Coordinates of C-alpha atoms in Angstrom, one line a residue:
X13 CA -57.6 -46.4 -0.1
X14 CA -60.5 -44.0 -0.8
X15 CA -63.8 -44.3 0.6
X16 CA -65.4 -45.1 -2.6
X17 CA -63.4 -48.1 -3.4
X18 CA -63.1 -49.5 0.1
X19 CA -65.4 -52.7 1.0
X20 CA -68.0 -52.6 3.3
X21 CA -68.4 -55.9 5.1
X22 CA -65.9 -57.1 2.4
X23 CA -68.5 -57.5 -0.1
X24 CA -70.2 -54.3 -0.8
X25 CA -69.2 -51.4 -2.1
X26 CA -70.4 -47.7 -2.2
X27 CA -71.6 -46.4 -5.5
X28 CA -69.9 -43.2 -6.1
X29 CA -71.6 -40.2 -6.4
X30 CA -71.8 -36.7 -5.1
X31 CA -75.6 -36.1 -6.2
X32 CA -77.0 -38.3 -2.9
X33 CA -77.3 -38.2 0.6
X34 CA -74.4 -40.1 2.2
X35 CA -77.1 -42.6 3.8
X36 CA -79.1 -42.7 1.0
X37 CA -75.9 -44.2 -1.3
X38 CA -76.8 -47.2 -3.7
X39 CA -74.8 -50.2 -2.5
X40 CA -72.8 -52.3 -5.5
X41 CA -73.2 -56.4 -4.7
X42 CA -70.5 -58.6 -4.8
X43 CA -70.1 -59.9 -7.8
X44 CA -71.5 -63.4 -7.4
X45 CA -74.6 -62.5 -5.9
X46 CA -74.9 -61.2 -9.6
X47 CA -76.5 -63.2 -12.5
X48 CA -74.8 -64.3 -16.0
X49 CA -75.8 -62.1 -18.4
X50 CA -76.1 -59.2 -16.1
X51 CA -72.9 -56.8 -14.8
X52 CA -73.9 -54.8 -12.0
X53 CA -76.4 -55.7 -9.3
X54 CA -77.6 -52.5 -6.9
X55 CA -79.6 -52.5 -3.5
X56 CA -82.1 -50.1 -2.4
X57 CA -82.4 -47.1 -2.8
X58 CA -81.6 -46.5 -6.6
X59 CA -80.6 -43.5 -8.1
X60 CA -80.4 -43.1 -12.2
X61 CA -76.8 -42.8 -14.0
X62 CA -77.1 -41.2 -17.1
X63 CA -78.7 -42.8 -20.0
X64 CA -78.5 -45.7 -18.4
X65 CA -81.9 -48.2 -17.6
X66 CA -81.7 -50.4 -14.1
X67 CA -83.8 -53.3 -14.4
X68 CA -85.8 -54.0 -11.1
X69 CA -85.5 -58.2 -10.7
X70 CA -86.4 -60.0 -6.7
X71 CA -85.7 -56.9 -5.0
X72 CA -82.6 -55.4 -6.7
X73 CA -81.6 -53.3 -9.8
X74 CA -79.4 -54.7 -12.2
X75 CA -77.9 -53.6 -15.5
X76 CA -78.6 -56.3 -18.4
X77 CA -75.1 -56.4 -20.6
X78 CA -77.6 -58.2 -23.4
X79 CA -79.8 -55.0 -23.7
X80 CA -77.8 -52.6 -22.1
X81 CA -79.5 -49.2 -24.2
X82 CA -82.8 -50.3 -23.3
X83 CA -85.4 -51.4 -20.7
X84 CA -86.2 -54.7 -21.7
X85 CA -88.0 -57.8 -19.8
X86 CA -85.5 -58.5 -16.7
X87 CA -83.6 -61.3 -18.7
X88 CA -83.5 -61.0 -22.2
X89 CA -82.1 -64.3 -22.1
X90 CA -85.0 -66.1 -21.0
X91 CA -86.6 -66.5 -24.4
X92 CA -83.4 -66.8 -26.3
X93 CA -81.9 -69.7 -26.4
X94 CA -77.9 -68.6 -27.6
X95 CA -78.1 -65.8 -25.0
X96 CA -78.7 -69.5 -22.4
X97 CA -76.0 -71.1 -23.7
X98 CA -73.4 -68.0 -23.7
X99 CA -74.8 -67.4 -19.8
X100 CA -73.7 -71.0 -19.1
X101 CA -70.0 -70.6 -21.1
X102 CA -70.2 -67.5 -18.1
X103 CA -70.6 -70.0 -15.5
X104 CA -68.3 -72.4 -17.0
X105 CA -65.4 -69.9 -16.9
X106 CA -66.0 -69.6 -12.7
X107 CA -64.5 -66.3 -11.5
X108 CA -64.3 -64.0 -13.7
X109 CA -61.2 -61.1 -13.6
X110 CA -61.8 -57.3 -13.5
X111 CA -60.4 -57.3 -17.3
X112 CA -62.6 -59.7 -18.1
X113 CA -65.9 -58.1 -16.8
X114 CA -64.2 -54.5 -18.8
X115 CA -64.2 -56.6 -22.1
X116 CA -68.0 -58.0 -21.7
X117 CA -69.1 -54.3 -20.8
X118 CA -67.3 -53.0 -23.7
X119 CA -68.9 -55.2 -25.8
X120 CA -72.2 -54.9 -24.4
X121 CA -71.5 -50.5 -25.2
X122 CA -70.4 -51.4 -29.0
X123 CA -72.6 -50.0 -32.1
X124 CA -71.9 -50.9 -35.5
X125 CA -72.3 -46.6 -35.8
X126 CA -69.6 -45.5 -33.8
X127 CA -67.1 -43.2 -35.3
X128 CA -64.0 -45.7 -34.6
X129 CA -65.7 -48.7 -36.1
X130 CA -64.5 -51.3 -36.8
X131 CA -61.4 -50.6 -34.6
X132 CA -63.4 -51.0 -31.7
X133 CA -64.1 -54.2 -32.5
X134 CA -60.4 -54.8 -32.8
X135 CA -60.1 -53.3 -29.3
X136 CA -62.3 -56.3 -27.9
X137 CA -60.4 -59.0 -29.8
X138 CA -57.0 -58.1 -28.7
X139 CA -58.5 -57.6 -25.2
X140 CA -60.1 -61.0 -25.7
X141 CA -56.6 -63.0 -27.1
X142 CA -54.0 -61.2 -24.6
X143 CA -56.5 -61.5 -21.3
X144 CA -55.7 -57.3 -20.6
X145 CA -58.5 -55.1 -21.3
X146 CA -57.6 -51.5 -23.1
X147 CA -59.2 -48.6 -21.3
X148 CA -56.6 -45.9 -23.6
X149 CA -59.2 -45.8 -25.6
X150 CA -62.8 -45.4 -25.6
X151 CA -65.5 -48.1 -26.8
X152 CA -67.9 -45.3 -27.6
X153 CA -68.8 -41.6 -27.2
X154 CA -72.0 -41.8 -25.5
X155 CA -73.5 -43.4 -22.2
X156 CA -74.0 -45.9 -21.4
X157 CA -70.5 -46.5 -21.6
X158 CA -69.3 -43.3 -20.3
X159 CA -71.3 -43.7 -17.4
X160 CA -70.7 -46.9 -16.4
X161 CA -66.8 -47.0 -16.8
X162 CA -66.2 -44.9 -14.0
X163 CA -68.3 -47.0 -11.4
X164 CA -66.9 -49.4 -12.6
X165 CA -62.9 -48.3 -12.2
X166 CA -63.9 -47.3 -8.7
X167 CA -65.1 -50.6 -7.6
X168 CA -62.1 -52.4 -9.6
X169 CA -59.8 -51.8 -7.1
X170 CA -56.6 -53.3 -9.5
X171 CA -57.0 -50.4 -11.9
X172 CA -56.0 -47.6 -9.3
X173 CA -52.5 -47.5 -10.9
X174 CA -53.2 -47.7 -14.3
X175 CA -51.9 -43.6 -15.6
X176 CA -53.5 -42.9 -19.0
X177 CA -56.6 -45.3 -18.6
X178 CA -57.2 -44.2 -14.5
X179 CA -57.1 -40.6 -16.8
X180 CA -59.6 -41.4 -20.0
X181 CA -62.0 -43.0 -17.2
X182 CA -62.3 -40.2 -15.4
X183 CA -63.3 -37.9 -18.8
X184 CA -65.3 -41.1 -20.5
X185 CA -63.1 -39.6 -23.5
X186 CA -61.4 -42.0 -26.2
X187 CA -59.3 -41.0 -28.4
X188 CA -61.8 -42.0 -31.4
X189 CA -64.0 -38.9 -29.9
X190 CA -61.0 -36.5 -29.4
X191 CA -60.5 -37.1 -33.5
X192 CA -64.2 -36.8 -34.2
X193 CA -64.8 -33.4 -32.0
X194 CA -61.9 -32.2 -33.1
X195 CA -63.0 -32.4 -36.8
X196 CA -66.5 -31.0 -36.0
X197 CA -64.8 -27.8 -34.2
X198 CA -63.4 -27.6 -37.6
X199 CA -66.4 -27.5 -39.8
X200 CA -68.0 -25.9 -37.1
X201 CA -65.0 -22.7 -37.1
X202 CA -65.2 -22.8 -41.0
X203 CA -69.1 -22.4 -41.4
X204 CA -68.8 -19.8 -39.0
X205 CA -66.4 -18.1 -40.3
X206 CA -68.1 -18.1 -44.1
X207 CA -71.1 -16.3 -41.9
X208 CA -69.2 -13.6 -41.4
X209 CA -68.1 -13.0 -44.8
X210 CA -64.2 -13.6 -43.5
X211 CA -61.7 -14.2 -46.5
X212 CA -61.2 -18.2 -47.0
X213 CA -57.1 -17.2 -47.5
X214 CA -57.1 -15.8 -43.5
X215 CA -59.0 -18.3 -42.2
X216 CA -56.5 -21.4 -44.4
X217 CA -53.6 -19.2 -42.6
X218 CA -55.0 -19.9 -39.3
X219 CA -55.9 -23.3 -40.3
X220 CA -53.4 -24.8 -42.3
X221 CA -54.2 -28.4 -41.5
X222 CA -57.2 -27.9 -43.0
X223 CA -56.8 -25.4 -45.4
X224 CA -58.2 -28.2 -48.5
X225 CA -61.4 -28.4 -46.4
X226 CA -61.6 -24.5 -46.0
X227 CA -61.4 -24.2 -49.7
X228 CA -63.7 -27.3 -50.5
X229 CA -66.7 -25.7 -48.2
X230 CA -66.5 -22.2 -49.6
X231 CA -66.7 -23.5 -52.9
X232 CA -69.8 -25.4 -52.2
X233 CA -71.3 -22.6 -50.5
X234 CA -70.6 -20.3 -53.2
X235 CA -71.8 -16.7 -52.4
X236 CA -73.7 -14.9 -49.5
X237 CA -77.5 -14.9 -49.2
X238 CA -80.2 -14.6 -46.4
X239 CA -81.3 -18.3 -46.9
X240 CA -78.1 -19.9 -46.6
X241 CA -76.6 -18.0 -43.9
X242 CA -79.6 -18.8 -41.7
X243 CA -79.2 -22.4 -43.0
X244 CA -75.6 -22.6 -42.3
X245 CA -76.2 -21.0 -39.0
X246 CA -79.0 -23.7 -38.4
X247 CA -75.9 -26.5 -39.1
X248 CA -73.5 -24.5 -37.1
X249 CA -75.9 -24.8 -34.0
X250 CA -75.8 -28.9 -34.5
X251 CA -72.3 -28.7 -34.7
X252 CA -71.7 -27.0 -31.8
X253 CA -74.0 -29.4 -29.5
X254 CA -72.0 -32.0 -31.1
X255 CA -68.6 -30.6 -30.5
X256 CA -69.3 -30.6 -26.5
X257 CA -68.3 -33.8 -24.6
X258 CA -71.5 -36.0 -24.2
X259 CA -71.9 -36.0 -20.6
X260 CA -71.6 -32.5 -21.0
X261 CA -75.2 -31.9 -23.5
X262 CA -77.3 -32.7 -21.4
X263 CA -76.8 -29.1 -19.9
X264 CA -76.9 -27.8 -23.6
X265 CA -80.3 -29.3 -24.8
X266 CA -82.4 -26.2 -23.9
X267 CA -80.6 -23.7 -25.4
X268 CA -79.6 -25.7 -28.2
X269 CA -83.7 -26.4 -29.4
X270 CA -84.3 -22.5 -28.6
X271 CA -80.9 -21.6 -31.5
X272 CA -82.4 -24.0 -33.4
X273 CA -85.9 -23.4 -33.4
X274 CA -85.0 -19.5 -34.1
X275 CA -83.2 -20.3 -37.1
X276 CA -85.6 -23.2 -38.3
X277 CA -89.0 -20.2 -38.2
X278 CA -87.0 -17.9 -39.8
X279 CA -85.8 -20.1 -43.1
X280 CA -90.0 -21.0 -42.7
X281 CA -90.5 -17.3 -43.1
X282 CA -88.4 -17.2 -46.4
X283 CA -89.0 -20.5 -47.5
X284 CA -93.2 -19.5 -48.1
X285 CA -94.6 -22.8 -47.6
X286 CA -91.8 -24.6 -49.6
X287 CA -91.1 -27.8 -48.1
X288 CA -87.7 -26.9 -45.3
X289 CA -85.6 -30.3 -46.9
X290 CA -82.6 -29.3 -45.4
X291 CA -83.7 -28.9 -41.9
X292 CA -84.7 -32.3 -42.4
X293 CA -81.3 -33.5 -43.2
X294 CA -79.9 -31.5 -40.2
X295 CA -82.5 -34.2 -37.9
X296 CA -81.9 -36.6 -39.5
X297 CA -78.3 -36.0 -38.4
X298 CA -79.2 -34.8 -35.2
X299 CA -81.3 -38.3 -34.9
X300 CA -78.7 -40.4 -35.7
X301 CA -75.7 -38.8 -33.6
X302 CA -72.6 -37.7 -34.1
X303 CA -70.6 -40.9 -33.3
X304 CA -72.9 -42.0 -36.6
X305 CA -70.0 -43.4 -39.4
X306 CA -71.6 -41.2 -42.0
X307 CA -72.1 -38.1 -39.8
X308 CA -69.7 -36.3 -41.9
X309 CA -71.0 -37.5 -44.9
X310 CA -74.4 -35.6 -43.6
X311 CA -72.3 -32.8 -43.6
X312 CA -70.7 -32.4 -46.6
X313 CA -73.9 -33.3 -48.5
X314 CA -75.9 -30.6 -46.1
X315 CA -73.1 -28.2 -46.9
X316 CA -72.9 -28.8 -51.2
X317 CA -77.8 -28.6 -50.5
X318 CA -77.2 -25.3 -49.2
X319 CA -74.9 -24.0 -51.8
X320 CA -76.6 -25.7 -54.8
X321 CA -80.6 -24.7 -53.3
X322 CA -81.1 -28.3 -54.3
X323 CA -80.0 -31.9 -54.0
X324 CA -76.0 -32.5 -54.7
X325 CA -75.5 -36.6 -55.7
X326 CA -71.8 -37.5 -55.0
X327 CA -69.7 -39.8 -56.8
X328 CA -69.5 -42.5 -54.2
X329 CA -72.7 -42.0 -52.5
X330 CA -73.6 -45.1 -50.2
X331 CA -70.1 -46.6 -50.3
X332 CA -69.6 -45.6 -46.5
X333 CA -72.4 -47.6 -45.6
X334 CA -71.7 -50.8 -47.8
X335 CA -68.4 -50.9 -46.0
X336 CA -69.4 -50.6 -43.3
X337 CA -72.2 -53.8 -43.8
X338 CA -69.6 -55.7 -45.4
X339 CA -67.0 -55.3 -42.6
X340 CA -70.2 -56.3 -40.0
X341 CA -70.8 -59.5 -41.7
X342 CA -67.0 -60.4 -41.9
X343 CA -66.9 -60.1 -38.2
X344 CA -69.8 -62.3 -37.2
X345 CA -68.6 -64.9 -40.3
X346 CA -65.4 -65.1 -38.9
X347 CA -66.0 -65.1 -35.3
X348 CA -69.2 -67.8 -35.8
X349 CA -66.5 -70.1 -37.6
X350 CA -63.9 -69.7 -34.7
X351 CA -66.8 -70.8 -32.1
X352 CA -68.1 -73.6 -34.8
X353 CA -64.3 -75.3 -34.6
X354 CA -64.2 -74.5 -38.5
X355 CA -60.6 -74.4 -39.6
X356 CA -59.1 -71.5 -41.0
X357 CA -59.7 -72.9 -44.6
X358 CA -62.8 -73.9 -44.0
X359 CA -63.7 -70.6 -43.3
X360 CA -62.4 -69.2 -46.0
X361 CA -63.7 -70.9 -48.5
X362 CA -67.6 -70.4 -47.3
X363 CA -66.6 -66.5 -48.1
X364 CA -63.2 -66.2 -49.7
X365 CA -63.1 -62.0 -49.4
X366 CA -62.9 -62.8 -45.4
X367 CA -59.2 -64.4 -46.3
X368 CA -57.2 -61.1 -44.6
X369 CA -59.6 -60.6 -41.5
X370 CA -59.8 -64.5 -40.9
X371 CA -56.0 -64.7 -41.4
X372 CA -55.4 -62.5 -39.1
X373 CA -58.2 -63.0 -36.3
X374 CA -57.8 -66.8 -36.1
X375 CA -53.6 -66.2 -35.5
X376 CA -54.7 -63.5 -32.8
X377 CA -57.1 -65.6 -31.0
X378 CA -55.1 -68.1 -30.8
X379 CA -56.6 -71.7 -29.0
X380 CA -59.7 -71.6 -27.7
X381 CA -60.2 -71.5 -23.8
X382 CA -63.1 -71.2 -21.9
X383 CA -63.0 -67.8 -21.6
X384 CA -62.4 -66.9 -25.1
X385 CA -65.1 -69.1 -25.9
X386 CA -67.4 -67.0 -23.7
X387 CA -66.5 -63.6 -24.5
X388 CA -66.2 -64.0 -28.2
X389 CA -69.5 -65.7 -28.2
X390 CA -71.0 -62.8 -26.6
X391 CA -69.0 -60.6 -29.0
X392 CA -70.5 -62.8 -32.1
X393 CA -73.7 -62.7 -31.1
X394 CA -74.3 -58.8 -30.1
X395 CA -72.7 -58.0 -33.6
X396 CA -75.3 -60.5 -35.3
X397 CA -78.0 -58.8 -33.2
X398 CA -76.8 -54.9 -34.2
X399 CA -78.9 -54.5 -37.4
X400 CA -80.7 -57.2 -39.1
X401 CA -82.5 -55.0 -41.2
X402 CA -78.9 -53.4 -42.8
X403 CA -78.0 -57.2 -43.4
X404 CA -81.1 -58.4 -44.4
X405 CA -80.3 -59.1 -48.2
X406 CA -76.6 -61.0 -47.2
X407 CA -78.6 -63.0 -45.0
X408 CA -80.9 -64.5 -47.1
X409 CA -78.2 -64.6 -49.9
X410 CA -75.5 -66.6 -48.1
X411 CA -77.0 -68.0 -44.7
X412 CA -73.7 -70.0 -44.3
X413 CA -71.9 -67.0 -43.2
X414 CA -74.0 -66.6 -40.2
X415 CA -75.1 -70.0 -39.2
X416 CA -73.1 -71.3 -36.2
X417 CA -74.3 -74.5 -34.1
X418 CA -76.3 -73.7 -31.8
X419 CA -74.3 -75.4 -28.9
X420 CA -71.2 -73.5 -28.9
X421 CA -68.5 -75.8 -29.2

């Protein structure tokens, strides 16, 4: 047993780190000196991880799995009654397992943007109906996820063994990122390749997989020109931040504003005063992250700007994002209606297109147990929180679908 994951006084464990004095090591609390609502609890002194906001409350620092990306009040519970009643189903369920305590965290890390969505989703539900939480994969690509799962597979002293997953919590990798960096190294190798004037037919050789996507770009790009090499330049710069691992940009800011900032005052310097409208599309992406479900999308429609010197409108603009709200709402109708005791049929008929998901969620969950009732209450109610701007209209339209009793069954 490793000095990180062995108990001090039985209770308290060592938060591991290479970055602080030995003596000056952040302490991890047992786990029922910790509140509902709430997943890890630190003593004096604190150090930051990451992205990730401690929350100072009697004393201690504690990480708030209800508002996990930000610094909010110390309980975010407090003036919210559901959140109450969903810390109480936590106290129902007693002690809760190491899985268990994976799930809630991974539920707490999920964003309706990330890349994998909704299969990540999926991940929690199966984790949720078969007890065993899945760490092969990856809930997201940025902290705070990344940064917490390794503290916490080092003081989850039943995960030692577990190959692949001991592996991807060490990197903070999923396999949802590997696919996305993978294709951004792509478009990254193409654009940079069309800079340097390089034949598409040698660079399709040496990328067959993606010789369609080699051809598709160069057509949209059309031929060379000052403007849009510095503007494809400009995009491969944001790709190649992007492309890094995320713990790993940090590192890579500096140098990636100076890149950027060169290109940007050069295209100014062409541009004479014209407004720079794709450099706002390259923020906008930048904003929104790569793990964004219509990052690619950005892309392509950056890519076709540049070519075209103006606005490109595709066929199926927007349909990315109207799945991606309709999937959302299925979720939280579907899971409201397992908490609210509603019958499979009865859920169906408030919204019949929820028939296949409802089909096949209800038979995965199975009977409901105390703490099924918990964690797919928590799981209902940060999806119902995750954008209620992007769902304002299905709200008001058809309030049954997210209505649920406000005492959990």
């Amino acid at each position: 047993m490793s000095d990180q994951t062995r108990p001090l006084d039985k209770t308290w464990w060592k938060l591991p780190t290479v970055d602080v004095p030995a003596d000056d090591v952040p302490l991890l609390a047992p786990y029922e000196l910790t509140m509902p609502g709430f997943e890890l609890l630190f003593a004096d002194p604190i150090q930051k991880a990451q992205n990730i906001e401690f929350q100072k409350v009697d004393g201690f620092f504690r990480v708030c799995v209800w508002n996990i990306w930000w610094n909010k009040p110390a309980d975010p519970a407090a003036e919210d009654i559901v959140r109450q009643r969903i810390n109480h189903l936590q106290q129902e369920v007693g002690i809760v397992s190491d899985d268990d305590r994976y799930i809630r965290l991974q539920i707490a890390c999920l964003k309706r943007c990330f890349y994998t969505f909704p299969g990540n989703v999926n991940l929690v539900i199966d984790g949720i109906a078969c007890g065993k939480v899945d760490l092969s994969d990856g809930i997201g690509c940025e902290p705070p996820w990344t940064a917490l799962l390794p503290i916490l597979r080092r003081r989850q002293m039943l995960l030692v063994d577990r190959g692949i997953a001991h592996r991807h919590a060490d990197q903070g990798v999923g396999a949802g990122e590997d696919v996305r960096r993978r294709l951004i190294e792509t478009y990254s190798s193409i654009l940079s390749w069309w800079c340097t004037d390089g034949k598409p037919d040698v660079l399709q050789g040496r990328l067959p997989d993606a010789a369609g996507l080699v051809d598709l770009i160069y057509r949209r790009l059309g031929e060379p020109a000052r403007l849009k090499w510095l503007q494809v330049k400009r995009l491969c710069t944001s790709l190649e931040f992007w492309g890094v691992p995320a713990l790993d940009r940090s590192d890579r800011w500096q140098r990636y504003k100076e890149r950027t900032n060169y290109y940007t005052e050069a295209i100014k310097s062409l541009l004479e005063g014209s407004d720079d409208t794709v450099g706002k599309l390259v923020d906008r992406n930048d904003d929104n992250g790569s793990c964004h479900h219509a990052f690619f999308r950005h892309v392509d429609h950056i890519i076709a700007y540049i070519g075209a010197g103006s606005p490109v409108a595709f066929d199926d603009a927007g349909q990315e994002h109207k799945r991606i709200v309709e999937t959302l709402t299925t979720y939280i109708h579907v899971l409201g209606s397992w908490l609210a005791k509603r019958t499979l049929a009865e859920t169906i008929a408030v919204w019949p297109e929820c028939e296949p998901t409802a089909t096949d969620l209800f038979a995965h969950l199975g009977e409901s147990s105390p703490r099924k009732k918990w964690l797919v209450a928590c799981l209902w109610k940060h999806l119902n929180d995750d954008d209620r701007r992007q769902t304002k209209q299905i709200r008001e339209e058809h309030p049954e679908r997210f209505s649920v009793p406000l005492k959990i069954q």
